[in-house]
mmCIF file of C-alpha atoms in Angstrom:
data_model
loop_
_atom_site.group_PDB
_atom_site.id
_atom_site.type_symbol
_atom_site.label_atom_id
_atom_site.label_comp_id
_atom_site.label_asym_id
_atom_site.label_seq_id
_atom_site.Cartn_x
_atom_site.Cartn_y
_atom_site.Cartn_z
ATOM 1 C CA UNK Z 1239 0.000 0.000 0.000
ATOM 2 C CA UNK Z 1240 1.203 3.095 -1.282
ATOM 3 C CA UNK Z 1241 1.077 5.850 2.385
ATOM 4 C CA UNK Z 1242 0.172 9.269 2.055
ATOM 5 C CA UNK Z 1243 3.697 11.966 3.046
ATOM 6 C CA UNK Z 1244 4.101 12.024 6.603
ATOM 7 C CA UNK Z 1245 4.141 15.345 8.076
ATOM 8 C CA UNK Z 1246 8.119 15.139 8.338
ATOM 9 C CA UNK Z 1247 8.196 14.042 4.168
ATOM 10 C CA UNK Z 1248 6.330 17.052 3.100
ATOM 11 C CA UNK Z 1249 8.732 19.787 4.851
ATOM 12 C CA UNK Z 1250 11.664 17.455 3.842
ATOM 13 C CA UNK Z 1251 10.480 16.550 0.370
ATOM 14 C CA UNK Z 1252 7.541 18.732 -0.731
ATOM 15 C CA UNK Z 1253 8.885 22.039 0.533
ATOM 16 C CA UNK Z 1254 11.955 22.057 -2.138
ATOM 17 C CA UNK Z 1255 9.233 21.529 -5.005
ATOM 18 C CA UNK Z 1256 6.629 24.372 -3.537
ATOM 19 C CA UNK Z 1257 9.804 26.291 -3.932
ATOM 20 C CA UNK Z 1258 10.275 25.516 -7.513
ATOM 21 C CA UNK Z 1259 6.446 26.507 -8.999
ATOM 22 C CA UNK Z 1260 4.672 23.696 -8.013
ATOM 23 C CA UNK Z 1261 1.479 24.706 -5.738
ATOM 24 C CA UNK Z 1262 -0.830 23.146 -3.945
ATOM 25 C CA UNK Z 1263 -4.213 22.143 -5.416
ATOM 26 C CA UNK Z 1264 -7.351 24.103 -3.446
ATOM 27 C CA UNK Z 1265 -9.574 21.437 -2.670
ATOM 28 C CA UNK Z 1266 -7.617 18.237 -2.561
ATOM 29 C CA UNK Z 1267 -4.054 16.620 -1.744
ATOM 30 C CA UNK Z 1268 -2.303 17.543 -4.735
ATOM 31 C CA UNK Z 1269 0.470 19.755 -6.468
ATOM 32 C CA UNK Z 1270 0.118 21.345 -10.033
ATOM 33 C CA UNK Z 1271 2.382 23.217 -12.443
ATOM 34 C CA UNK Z 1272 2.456 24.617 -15.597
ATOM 35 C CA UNK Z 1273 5.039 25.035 -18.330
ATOM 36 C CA UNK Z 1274 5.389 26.970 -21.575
ATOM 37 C CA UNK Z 1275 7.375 25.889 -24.592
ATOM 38 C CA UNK Z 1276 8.224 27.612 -27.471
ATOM 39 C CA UNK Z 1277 6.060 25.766 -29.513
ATOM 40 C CA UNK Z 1278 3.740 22.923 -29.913
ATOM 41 C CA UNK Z 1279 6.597 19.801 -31.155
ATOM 42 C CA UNK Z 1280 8.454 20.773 -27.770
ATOM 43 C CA UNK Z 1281 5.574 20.437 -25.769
ATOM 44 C CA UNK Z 1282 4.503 17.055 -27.192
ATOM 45 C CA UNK Z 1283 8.277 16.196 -27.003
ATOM 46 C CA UNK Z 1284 8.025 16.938 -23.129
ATOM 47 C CA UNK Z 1285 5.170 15.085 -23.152
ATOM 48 C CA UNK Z 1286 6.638 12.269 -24.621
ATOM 49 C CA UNK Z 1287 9.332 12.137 -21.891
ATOM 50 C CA UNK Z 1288 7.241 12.309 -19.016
ATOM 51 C CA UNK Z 1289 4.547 9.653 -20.432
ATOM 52 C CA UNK Z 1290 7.807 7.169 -20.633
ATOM 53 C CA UNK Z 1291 8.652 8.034 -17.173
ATOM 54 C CA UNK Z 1292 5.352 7.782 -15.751
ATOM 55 C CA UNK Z 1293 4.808 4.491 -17.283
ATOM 56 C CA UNK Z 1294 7.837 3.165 -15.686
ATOM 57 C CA UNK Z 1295 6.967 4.291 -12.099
ATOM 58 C CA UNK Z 1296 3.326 3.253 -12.731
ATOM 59 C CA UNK Z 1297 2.165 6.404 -11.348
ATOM 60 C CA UNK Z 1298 0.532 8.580 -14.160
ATOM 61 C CA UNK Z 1299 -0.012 12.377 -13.965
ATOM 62 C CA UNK Z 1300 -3.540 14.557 -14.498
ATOM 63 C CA UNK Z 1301 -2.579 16.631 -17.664
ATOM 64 C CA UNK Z 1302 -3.726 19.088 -20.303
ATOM 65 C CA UNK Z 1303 -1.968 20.508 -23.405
ATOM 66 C CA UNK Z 1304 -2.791 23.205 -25.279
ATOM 67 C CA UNK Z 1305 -0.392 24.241 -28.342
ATOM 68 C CA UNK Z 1306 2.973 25.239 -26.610
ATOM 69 C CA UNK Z 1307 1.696 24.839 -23.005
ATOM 70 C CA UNK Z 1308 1.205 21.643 -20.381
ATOM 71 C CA UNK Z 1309 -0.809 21.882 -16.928
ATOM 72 C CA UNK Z 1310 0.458 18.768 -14.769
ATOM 73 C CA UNK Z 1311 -1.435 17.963 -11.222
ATOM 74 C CA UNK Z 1312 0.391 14.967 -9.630
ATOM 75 C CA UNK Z 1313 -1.714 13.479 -6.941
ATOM 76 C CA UNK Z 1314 -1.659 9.614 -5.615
ATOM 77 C CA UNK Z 1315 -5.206 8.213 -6.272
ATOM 78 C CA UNK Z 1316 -3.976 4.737 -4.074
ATOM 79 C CA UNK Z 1317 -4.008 6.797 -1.182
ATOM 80 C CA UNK Z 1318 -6.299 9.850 -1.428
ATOM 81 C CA UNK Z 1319 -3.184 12.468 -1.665
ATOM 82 C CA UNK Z 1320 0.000 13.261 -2.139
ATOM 83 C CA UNK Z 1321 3.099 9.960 -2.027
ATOM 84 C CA UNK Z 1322 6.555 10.193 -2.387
ATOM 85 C CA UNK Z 1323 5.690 8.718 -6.234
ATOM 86 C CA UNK Z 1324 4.570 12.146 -6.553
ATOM 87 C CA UNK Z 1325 7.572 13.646 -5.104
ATOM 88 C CA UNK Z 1326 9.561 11.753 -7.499
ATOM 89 C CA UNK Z 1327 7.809 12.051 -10.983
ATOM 90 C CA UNK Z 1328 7.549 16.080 -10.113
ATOM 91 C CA UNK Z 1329 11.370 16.155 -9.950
ATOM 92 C CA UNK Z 1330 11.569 14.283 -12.507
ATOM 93 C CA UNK Z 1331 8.785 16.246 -14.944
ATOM 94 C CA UNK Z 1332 11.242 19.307 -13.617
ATOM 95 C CA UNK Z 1333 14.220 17.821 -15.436
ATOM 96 C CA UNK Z 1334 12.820 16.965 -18.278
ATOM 97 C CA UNK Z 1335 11.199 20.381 -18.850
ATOM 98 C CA UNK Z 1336 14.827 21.852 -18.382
ATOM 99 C CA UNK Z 1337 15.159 20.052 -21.296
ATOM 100 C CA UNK Z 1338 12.674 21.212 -23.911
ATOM 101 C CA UNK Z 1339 12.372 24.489 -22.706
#
């Protein structure tokens, strides 16, 4: 069973991502972002990436494109809120955006 972030996780792990544009959802147990490329092939390119990823981890994000820009919400639906899976496909979504952008 996949546990929600302890208390301790989320200053330790979450904090470092709030500080990088991620924010909290209002409403639910869940972080969004969303990036800009400079055009529509780099967005589906970063798309691309992150589907690969997320298919590896098993853990699948909440997305929507439209032409150059991507809105990601990362939440864990296993456990009603936010896991470290989340923690780790948002740094890794950050990285790949580096990337494209």
């Amino acid at each position: 069973m996949i546990a929600k972030l302890t208390s301790d996780e989320r200053a330790q792990k979450l904090e470092p991502l709030l500080g990088s544009g991620w924010k909290m959802q209002t409403g639910r147990d869940a972080v969004a972002k969303s990036f800009t490329f400079s055009d529509f092939n780099s967005a589906f390119a970063f798309m691309a990436s992150v589907a690969l990823q997320a298919e590896k981890m098993d853990h699948h994000p909440e997305w929507f494109n439209v032409y150059n820009r991507v809105d990601i919400t990362l939440s864990t639906h296993d456990c009603q809120g936010l896991s470290s899976r989340d923690i780790a496909l948002a740094t890794h979504i950050d990285q790949a955006a580096r990337h494209f952008q």
